Each structure stands twice: as structure tokens, then as C-alpha cells.
PDB file of C-alpha atoms in Angstrom:
ATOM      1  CA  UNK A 105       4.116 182.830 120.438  1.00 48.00           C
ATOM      2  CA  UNK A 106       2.311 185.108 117.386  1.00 51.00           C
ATOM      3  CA  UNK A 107       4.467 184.760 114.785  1.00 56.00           C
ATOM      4  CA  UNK A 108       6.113 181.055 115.338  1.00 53.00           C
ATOM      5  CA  UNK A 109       5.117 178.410 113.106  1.00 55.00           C
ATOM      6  CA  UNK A 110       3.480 175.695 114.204  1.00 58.00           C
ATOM      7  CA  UNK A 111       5.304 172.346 116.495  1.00 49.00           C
ATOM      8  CA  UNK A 112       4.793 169.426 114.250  1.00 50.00           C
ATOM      9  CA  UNK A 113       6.825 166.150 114.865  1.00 55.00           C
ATOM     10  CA  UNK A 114       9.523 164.506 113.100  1.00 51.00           C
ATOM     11  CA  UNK A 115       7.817 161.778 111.053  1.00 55.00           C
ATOM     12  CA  UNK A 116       9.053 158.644 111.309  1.00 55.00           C
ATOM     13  CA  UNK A 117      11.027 157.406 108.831  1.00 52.00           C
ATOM     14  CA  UNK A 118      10.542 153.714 107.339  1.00 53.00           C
ATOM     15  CA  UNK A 119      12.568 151.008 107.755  1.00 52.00           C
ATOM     16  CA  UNK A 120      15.324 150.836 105.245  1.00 51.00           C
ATOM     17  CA  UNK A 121      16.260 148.229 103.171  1.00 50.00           C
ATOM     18  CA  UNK A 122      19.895 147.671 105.393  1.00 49.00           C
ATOM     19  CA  UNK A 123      18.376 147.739 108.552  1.00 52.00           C
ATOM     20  CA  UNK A 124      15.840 144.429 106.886  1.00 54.00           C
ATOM     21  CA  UNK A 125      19.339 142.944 105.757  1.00 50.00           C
ATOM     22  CA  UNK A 126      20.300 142.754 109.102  1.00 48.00           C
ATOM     23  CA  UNK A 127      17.157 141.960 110.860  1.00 54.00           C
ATOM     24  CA  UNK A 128      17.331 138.715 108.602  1.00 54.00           C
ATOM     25  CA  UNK A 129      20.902 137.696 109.101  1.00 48.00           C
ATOM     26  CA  UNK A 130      19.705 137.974 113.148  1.00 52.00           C
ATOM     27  CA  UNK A 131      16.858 135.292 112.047  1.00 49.00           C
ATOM     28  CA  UNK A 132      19.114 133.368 110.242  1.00 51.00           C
ATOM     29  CA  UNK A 133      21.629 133.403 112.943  1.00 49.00           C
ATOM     30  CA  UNK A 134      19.176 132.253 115.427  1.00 51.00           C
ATOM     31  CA  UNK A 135      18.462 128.337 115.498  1.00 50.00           C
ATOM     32  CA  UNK A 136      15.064 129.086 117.210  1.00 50.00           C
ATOM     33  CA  UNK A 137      13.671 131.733 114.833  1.00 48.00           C
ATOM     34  CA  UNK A 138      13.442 129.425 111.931  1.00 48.00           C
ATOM     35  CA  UNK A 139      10.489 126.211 111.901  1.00 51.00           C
ATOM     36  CA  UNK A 140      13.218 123.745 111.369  1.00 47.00           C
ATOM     37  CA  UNK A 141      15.860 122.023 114.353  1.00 52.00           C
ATOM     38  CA  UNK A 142      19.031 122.559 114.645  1.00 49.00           C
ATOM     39  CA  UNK A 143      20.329 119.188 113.658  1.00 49.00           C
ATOM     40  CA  UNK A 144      18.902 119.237 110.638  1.00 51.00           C
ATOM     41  CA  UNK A 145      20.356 122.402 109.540  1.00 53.00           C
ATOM     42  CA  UNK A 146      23.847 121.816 110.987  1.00 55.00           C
ATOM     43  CA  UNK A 147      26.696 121.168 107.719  1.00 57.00           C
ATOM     44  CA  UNK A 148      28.205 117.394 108.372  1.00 57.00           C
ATOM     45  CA  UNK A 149      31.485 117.619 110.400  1.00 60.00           C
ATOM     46  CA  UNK A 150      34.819 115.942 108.828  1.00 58.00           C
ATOM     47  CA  UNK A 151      36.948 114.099 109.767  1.00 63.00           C
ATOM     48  CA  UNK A 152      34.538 111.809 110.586  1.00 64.00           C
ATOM     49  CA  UNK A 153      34.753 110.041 114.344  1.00 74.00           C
ATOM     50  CA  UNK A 154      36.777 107.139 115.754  1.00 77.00           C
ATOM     51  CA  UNK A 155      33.669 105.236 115.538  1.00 81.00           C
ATOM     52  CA  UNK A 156      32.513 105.712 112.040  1.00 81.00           C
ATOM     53  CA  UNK A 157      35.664 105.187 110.586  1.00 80.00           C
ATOM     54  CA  UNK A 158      35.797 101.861 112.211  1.00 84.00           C
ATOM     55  CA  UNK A 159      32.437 101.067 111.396  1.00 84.00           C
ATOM     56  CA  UNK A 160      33.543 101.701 107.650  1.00 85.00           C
ATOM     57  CA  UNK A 161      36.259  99.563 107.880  1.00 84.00           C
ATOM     58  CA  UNK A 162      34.846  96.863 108.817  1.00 87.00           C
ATOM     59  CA  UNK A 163      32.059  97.368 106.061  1.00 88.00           C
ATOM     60  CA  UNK A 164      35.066  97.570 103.539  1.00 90.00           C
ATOM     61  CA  UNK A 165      36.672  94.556 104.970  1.00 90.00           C
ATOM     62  CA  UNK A 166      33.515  92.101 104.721  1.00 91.00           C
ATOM     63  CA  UNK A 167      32.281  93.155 101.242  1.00 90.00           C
ATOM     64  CA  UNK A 168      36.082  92.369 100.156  1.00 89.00           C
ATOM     65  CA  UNK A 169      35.634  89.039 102.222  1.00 90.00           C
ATOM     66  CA  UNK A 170      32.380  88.403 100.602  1.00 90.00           C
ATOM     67  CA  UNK A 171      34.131  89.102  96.772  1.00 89.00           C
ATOM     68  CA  UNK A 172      37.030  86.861  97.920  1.00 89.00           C
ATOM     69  CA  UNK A 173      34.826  84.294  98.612  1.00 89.00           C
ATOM     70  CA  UNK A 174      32.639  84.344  95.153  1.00 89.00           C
ATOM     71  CA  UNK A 175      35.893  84.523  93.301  1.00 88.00           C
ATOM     72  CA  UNK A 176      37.480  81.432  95.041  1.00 87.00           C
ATOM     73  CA  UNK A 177      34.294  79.398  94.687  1.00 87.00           C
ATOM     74  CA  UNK A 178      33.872  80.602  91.601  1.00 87.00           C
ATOM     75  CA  UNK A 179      37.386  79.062  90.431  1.00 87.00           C
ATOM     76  CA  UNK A 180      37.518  75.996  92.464  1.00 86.00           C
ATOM     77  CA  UNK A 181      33.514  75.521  90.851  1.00 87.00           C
ATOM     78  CA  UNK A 182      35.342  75.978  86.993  1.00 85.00           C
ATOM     79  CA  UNK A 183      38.323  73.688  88.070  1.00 85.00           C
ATOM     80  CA  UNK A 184      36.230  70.776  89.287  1.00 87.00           C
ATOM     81  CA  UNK A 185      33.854  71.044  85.905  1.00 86.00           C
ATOM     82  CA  UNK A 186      37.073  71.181  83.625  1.00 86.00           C
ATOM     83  CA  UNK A 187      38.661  67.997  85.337  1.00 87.00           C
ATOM     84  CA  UNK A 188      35.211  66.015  85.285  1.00 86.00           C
ATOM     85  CA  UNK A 189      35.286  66.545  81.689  1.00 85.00           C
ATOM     86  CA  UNK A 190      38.617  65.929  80.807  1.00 84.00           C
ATOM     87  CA  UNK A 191      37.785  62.203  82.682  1.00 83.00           C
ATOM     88  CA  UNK A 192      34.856  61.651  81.132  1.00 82.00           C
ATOM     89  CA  UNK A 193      37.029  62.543  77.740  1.00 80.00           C
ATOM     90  CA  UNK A 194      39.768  60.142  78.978  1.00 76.00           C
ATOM     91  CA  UNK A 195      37.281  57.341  79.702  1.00 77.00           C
ATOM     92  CA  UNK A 196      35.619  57.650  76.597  1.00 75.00           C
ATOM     93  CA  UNK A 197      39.329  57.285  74.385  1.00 70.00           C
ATOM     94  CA  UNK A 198      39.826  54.515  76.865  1.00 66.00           C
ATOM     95  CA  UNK A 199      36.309  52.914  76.141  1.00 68.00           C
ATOM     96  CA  UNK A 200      37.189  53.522  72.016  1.00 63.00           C
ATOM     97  CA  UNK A 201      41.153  52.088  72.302  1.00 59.00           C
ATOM     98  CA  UNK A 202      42.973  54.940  71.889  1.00 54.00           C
ATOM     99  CA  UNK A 203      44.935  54.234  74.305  1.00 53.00           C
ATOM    100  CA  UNK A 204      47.459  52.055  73.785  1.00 62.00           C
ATOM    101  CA  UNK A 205      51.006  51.144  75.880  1.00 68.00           C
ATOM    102  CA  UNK A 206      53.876  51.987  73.019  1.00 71.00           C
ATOM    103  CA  UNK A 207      55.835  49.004  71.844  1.00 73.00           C
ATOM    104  CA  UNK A 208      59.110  49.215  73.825  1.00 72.00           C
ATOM    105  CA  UNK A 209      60.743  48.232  70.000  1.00 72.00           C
ATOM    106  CA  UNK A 210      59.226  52.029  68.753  1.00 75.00           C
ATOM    107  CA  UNK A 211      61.199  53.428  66.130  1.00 78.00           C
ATOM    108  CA  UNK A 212      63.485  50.515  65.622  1.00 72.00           C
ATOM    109  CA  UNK A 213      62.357  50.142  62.211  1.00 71.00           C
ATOM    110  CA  UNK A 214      63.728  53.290  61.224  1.00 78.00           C
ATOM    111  CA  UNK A 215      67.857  52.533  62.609  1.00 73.00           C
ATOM    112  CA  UNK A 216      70.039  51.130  59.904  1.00 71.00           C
ATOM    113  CA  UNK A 217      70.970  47.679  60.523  1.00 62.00           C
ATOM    114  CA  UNK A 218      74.855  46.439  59.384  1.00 67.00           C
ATOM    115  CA  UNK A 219      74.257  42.900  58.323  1.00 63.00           C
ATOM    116  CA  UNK A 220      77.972  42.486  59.716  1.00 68.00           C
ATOM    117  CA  UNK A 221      75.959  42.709  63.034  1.00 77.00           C
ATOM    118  CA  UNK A 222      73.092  41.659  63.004  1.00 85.00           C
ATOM    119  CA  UNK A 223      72.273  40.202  66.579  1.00 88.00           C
ATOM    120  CA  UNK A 224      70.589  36.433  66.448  1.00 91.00           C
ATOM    121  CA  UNK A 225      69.942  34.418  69.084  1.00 92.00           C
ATOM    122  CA  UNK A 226      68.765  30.340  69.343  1.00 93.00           C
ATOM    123  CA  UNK A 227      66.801  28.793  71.234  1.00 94.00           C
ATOM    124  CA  UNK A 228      64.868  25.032  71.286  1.00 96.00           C
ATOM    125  CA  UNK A 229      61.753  23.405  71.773  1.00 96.00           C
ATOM    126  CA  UNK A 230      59.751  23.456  75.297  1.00 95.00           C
ATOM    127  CA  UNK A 231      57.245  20.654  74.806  1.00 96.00           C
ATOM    128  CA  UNK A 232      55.896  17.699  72.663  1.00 97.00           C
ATOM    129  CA  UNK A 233      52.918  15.795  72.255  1.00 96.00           C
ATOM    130  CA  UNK A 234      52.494  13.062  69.879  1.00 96.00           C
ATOM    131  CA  UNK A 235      49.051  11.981  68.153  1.00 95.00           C
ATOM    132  CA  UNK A 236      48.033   8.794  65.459  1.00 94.00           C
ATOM    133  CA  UNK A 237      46.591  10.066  62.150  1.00 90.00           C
ATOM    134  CA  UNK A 238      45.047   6.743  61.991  1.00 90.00           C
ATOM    135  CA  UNK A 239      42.903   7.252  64.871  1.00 88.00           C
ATOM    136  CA  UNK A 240      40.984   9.468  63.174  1.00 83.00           C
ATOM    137  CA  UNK A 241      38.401  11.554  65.072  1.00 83.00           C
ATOM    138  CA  UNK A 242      39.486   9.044  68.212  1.00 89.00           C
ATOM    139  CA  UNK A 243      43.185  10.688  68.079  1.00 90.00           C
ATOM    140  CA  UNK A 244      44.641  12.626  71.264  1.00 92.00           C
ATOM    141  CA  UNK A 245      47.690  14.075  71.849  1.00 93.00           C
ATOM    142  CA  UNK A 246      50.150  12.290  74.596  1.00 95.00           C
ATOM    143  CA  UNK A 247      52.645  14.240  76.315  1.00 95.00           C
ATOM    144  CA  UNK A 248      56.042  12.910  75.958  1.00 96.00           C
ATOM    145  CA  UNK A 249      58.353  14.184  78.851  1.00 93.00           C
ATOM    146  CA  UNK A 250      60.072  12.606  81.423  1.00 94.00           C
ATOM    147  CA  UNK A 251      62.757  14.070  84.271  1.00 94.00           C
ATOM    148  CA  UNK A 252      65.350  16.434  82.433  1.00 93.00           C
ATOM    149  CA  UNK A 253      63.724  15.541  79.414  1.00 94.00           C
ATOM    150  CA  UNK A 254      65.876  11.938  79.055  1.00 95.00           C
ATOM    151  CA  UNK A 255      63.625  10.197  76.895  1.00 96.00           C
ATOM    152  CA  UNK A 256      63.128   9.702  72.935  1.00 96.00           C
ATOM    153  CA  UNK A 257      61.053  11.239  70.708  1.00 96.00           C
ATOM    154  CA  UNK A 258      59.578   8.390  67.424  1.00 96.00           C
ATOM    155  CA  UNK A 259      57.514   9.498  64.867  1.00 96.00           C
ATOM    156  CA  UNK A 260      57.461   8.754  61.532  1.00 95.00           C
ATOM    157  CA  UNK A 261      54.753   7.359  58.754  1.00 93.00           C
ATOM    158  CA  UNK A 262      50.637   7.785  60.690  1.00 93.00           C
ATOM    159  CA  UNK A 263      52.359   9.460  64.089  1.00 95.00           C
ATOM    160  CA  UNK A 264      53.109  13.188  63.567  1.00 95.00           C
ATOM    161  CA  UNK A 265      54.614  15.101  66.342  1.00 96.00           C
ATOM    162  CA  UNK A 266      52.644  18.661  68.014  1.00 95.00           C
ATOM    163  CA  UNK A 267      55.575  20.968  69.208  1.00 96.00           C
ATOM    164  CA  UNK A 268      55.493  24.012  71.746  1.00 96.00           C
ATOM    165  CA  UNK A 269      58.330  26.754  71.257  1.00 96.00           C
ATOM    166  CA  UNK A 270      59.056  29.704  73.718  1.00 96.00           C
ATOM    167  CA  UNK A 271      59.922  32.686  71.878  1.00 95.00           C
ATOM    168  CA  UNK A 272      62.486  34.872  74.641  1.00 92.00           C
ATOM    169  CA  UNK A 273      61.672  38.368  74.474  1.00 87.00           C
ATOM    170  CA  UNK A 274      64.568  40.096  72.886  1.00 87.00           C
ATOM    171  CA  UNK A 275      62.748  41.810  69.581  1.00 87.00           C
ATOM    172  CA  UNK A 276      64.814  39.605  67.667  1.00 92.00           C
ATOM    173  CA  UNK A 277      61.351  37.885  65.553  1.00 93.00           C
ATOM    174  CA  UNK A 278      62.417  36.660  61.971  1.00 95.00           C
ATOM    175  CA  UNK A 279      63.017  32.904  63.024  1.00 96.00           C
ATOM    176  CA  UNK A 280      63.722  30.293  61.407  1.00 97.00           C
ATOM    177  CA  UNK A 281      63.899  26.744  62.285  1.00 97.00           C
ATOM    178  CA  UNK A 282      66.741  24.040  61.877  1.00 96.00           C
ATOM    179  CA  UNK A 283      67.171  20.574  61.770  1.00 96.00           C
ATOM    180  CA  UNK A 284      70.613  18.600  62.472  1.00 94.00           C
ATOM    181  CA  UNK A 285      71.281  15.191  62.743  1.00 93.00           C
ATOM    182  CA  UNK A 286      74.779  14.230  63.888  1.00 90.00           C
ATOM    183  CA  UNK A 287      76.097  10.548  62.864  1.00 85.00           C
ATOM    184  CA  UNK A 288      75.472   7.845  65.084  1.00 72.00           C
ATOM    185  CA  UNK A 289      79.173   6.845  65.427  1.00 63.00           C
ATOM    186  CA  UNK A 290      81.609  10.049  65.272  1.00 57.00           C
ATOM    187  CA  UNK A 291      83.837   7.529  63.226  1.00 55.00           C
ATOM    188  CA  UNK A 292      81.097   7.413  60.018  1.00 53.00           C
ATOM    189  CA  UNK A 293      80.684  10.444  59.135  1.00 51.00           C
ATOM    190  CA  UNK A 294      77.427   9.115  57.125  1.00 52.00           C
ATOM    191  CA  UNK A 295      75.322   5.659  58.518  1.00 57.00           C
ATOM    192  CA  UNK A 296      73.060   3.432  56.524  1.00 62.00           C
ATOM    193  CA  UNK A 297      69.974   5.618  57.706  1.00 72.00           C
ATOM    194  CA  UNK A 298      67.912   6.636  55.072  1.00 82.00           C
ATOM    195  CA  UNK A 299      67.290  10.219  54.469  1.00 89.00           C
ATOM    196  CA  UNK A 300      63.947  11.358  55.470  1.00 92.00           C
ATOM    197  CA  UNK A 301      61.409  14.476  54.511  1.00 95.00           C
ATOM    198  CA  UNK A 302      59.882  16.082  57.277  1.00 96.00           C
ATOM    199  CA  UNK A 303      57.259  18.772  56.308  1.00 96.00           C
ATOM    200  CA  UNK A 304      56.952  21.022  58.877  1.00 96.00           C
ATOM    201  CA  UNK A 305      53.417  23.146  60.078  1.00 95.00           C
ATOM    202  CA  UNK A 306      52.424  26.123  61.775  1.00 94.00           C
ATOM    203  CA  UNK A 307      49.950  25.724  63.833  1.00 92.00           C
ATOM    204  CA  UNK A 308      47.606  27.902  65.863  1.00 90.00           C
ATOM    205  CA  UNK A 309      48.115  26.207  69.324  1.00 87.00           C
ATOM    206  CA  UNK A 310      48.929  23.085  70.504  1.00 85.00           C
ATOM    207  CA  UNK A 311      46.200  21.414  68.229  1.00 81.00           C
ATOM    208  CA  UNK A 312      46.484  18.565  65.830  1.00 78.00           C
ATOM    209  CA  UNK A 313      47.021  19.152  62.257  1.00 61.00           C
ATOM    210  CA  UNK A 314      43.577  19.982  60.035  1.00 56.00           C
ATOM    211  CA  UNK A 315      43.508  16.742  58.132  1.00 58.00           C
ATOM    212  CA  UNK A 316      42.230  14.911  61.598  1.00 51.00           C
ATOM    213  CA  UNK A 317      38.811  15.467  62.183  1.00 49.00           C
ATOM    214  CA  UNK A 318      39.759  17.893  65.076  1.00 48.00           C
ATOM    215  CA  UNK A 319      40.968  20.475  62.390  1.00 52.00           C
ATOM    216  CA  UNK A 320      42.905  23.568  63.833  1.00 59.00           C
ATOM    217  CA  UNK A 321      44.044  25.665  61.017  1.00 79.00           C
ATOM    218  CA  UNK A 322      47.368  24.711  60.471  1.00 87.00           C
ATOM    219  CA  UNK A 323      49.835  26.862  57.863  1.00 91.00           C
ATOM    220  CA  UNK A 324      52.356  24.679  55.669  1.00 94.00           C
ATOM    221  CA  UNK A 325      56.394  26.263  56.609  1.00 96.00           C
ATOM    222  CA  UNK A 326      58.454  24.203  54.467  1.00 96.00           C
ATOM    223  CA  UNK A 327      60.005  21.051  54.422  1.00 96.00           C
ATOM    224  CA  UNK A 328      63.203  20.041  55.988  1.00 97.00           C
ATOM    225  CA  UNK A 329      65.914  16.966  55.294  1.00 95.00           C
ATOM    226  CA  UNK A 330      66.551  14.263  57.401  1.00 94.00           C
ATOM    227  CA  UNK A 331      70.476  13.156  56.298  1.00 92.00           C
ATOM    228  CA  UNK A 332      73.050  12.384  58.588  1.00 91.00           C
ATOM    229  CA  UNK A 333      75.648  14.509  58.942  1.00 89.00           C
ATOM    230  CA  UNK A 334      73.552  17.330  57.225  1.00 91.00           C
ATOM    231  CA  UNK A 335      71.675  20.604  58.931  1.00 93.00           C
ATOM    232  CA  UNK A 336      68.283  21.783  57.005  1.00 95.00           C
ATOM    233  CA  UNK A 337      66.971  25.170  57.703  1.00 96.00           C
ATOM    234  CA  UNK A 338      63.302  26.277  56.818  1.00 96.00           C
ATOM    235  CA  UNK A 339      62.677  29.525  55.260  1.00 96.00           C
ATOM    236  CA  UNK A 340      61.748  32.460  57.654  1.00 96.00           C
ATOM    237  CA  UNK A 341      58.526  32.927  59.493  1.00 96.00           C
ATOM    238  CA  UNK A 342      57.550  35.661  62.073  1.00 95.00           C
ATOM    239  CA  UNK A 343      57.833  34.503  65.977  1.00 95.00           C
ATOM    240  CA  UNK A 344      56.494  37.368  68.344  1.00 93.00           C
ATOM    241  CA  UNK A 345      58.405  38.341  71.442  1.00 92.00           C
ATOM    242  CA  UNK A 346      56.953  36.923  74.797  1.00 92.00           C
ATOM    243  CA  UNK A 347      55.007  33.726  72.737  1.00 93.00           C
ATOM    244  CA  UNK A 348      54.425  30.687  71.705  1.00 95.00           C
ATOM    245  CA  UNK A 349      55.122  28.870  68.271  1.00 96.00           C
ATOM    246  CA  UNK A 350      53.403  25.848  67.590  1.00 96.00           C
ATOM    247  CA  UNK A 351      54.490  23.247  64.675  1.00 96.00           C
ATOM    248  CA  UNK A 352      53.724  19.747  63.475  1.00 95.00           C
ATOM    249  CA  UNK A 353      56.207  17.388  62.204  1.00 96.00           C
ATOM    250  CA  UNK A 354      55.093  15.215  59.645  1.00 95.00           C
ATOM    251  CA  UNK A 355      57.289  12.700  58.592  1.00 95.00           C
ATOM    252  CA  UNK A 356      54.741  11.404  55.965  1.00 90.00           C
ATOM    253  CA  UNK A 357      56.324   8.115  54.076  1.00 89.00           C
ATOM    254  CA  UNK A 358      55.164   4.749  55.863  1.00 84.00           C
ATOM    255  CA  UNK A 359      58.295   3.582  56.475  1.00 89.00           C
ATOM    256  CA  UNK A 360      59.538   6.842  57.712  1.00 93.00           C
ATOM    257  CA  UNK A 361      60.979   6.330  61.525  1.00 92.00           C
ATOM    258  CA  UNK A 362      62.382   9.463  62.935  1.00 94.00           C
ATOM    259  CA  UNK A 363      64.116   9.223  66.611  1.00 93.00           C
ATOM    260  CA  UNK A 364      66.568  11.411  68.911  1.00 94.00           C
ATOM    261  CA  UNK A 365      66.963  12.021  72.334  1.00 95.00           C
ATOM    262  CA  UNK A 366      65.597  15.131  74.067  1.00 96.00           C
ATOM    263  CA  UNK A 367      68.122  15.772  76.354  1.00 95.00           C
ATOM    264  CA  UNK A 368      70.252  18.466  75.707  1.00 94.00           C
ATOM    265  CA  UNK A 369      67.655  19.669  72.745  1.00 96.00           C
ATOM    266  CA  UNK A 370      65.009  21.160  74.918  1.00 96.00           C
ATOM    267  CA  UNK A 371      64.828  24.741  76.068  1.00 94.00           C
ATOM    268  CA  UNK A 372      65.133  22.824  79.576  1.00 94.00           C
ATOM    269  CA  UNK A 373      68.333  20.927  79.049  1.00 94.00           C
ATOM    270  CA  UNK A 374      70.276  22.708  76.572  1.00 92.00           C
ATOM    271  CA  UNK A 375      73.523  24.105  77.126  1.00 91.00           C
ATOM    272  CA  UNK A 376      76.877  24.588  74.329  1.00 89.00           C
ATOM    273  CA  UNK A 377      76.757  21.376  73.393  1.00 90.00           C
ATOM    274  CA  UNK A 378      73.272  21.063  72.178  1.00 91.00           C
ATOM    275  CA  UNK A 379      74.738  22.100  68.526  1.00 88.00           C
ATOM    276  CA  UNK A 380      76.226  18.982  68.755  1.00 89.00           C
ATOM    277  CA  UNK A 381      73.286  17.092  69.157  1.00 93.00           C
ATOM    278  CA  UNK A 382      70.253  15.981  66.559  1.00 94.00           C
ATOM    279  CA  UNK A 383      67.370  17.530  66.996  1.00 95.00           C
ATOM    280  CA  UNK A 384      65.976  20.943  66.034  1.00 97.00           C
ATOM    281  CA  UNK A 385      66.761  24.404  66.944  1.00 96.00           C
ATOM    282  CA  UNK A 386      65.014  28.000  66.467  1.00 96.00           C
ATOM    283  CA  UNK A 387      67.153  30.826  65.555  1.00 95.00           C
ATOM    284  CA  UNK A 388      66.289  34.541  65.936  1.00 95.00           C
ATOM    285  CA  UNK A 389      67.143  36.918  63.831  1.00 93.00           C
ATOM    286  CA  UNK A 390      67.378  41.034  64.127  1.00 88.00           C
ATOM    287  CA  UNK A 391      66.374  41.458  60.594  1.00 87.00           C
ATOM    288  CA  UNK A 392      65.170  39.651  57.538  1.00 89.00           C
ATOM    289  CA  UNK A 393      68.271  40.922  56.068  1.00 87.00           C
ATOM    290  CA  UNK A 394      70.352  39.193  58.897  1.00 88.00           C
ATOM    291  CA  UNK A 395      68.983  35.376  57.807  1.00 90.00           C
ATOM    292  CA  UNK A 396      71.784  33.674  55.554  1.00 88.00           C
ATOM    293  CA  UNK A 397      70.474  32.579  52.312  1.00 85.00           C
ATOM    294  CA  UNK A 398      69.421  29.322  52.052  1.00 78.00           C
ATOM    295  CA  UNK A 399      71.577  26.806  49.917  1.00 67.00           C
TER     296      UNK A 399
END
């Protein structure tokens, strides 16, 4: 129609920037549209499984079994180095003498001792042996013994006597040794014997005295009196607990004959009448303090 303006058409109008919003969020949406699988792109689900979880705690359990395990050998490796060397430590003191058993008398020393009790104790002579200084280097010693000791000792002048004490174990070792000789005849108080010296040795062991060619190392005591009626005591000398004491008897004048019996004056036959008896006799003491003084 004259007059009307021209048809044109509606132009189309470009996308807008909402519409692109949306077209993306469709893309995103869609597992297919993008290059990647869906797997991938899926966020990790918790709590985790049954299975997992048990499969972790079974991982936990064996590394703490594993840990256990280097700790305990770890410990019982330490331990068995410590007491190897402690041993060897031990073995070595023991190889030097450090170690030593304590004297069951420890510390006795140090108790204050009342002189008004001082413990003693006596005891006599176990064996004798008898030997000839004239024999020279030819001299032996000859037992003299018999059953319950019922025989007589002689020695005077070249025969000197070798004598073997016991020494009880009782701590008591300050000693000192006696001599007694009772009268013949209980009626005479004093016989027509004559009074003897009889030097007395210590000796190493049951050796003969160091003037024989044997030698031995003897140590002079003291010398004692031979009287009737009369008791002579020697000064003190140390006798250990659990030994021996050896002595000589020397009765050295050449007309010097010196005889008793040995029964009852033997550590094998003596009983409470020994004191009676001549012969000699060991006394133990507790203390030097404890010995009478000598007259």
C-alpha cells in the first residue's frame, strides 16, 4: 500500500551474557560435555566404607606391631650389653682381688672390751715329733704317739722336741703358752728334781729348728721354768683362728732330762683334770689387755 513504510524484520538480537551463564552451568552439569570421566571429577565420599576402614585398621595395627617389636628388641638388645659388661667388670675385680669374703670378726676391734670379762679359752698340744741335734744333716723327726696318747715324752740336752698346736676357732688369738709341773708325790710339795730352762720356738711348720742343717726359720718366744710345783707362762704371741702353731722345745743343758706323760695333756685326752697334770697348755685370750701380767 502507497504510503506504508517498508516490512523489514526484527533483527535478531545476540546472545546475552545470562543466557552464556547458563549455557555453561548446562556443560558443567553434564558429565559427558566435558573431555574428562566422571570418576575423576567426582568429590571423595565420607564416611569412608566398611572395607576401607578395616583395611586401615589393620594398617594401624601392624605398624604399631612393627614399633612394639623394635622397642622390645631394642631393650632386651641394651639389657643383654649392660649385663655382659657388668660380668666382664666383675671378673676383672675378681681377676685383681677385690673381692674378698669379710672376716666374720668385722668390727670387733672397735667394741669396748671390760677386762672383768674378757673371754679366754685353753687348749693343748695335738702332736709331737722328736729329732737329735747331734745327727746333724742325718736328723729326722720321729713321731711319738701311741693309743690315747699313753706314752712319755724325754727330751732334754741334743734331743729337742717339734710340737703341733690346733688353734679352735673362737677369735680369741692372743695366746700364750704355759708350763706346769705338778710334784711327783702329792705329799712333797717340791722333789729333788732339778729345775730346768726350756727355751721355747716358733716355728713355721712342723720343721726342725734352723741350727740343723735342714733350717726352717724358726722365731725365739721366750723361755719357760722347769720347777716342781711351779707354772711358767711365756709372753704373748698371735695364734690365728682355724690353724696351726708350731714350737720347739729346747731343753739345752747336757744334763737336762725333761719327761711327762701325754695322757690327759693332749688336745685328744684332756678333760678337767688336765690342770692337774705336767705338761703344757695354750691359753686364748679375747684381748691383749685380757693376758695377766707376768710375775
Amino acid at each position: 500500500m502507497p504510503g506504508e513504510p517498508p516490512y523489514s524484520r526484527i533483527p535478531t538480537s545476540p546472545r546475552s551474557s545470562t543466557s552464556d551463564a547458563f549455557e555453561r552451568l548446562r556443560i558443567d552439569d553434564d558429565p559427558s560435555a566435558s573431555g574428562f570421566p566422571a570418576s575423576r571429577r567426582a568429590p571423595p565420599r565420607w564416611p569412608p566404607s566398611e572395607s576401607s576402614a578395616w583395611k586401615l585398621f589393620l594398617a594401624t595395627c601392624t605398624a604399631v606391631l612393627a614399633l612394639s617389636a623394635l622397642n622390645l628388641l631394642s631393650l632386651s638388645s641394651s639389657a643383654a650389653l649392660s649385663t655382659a659388661a657388668q660380668n666382664r667388670a666383675a671378673q676383672a675385680r675378681l681377676r685383681a682381688g677385690e673381692l674378698k669374703r669379710p672376716s666374720v670378726y668385722l668390727g670387733l676391734d672397735r667394741v669396748p672390751v671390760d677386762p672383768g670379762y674378757c673371754r679366754s679359752r685353753g687348749t693343748f698340744p695335738k702332736r709331737f715329733w722328736t729329732y737329735d741335734a747331734d745327727m746333724g744333716a742325718r736328723a729326722v723327726l720321729e713321731r711319738v704317739h701311741a693309743p690315747d696318747d699313753k706314752t712319755v715324752l724325754r727330751f732334754g740336752g741334743p734331743v729337742r722336741v717339734v710340737v703341733d698346736t690346733y688353734i679352735p676357732d673362737h677369735g680369741l688369738e692372743n695366746c700364750t703358752l704355759s708350763l706346769r709341773r705338778i710334784p711327783t708325790s702329792p705329799s712333797s710339795p717340791s722333789d729333788d728334781s732339778p729345775t730346768q730352762d726350756i727355751d721355747v720356738y716358733l716355728l713355721p711348720s712342723a720343721s726342725i729348728h734352723p741350727e740343723s742343717p735342714h733350717g726352717g726359720g724358726a722365731t725365739y718366744l721366750d723361755t719357760l721354768l722347769y720347777a716342781p710345783g711351779r707354772e711358767s707362762t711365756s709372753r704373748p704371741f698371735f695364734c690365728p683362728s682355724r690353724g696351726h702353731v708350731f714350737f720347739e722345745w729346747r731343753c739345752a743343758a747336757r744334763d737336762c732330762k725333761v719327761e711327762f706323760d701325754l695322757e690327759g695333756v693332749t688336745s685328744l685326752t684332756a678333760s678337767a683334770a688336765s690342770l692337774s697334770k705336767t705338761g703344757f697348755r695354750i691359753t686364748q685370750y679375747e684381748g691383749m689387755q685380757c693376758i695377766p701380767a707376768r710375775e
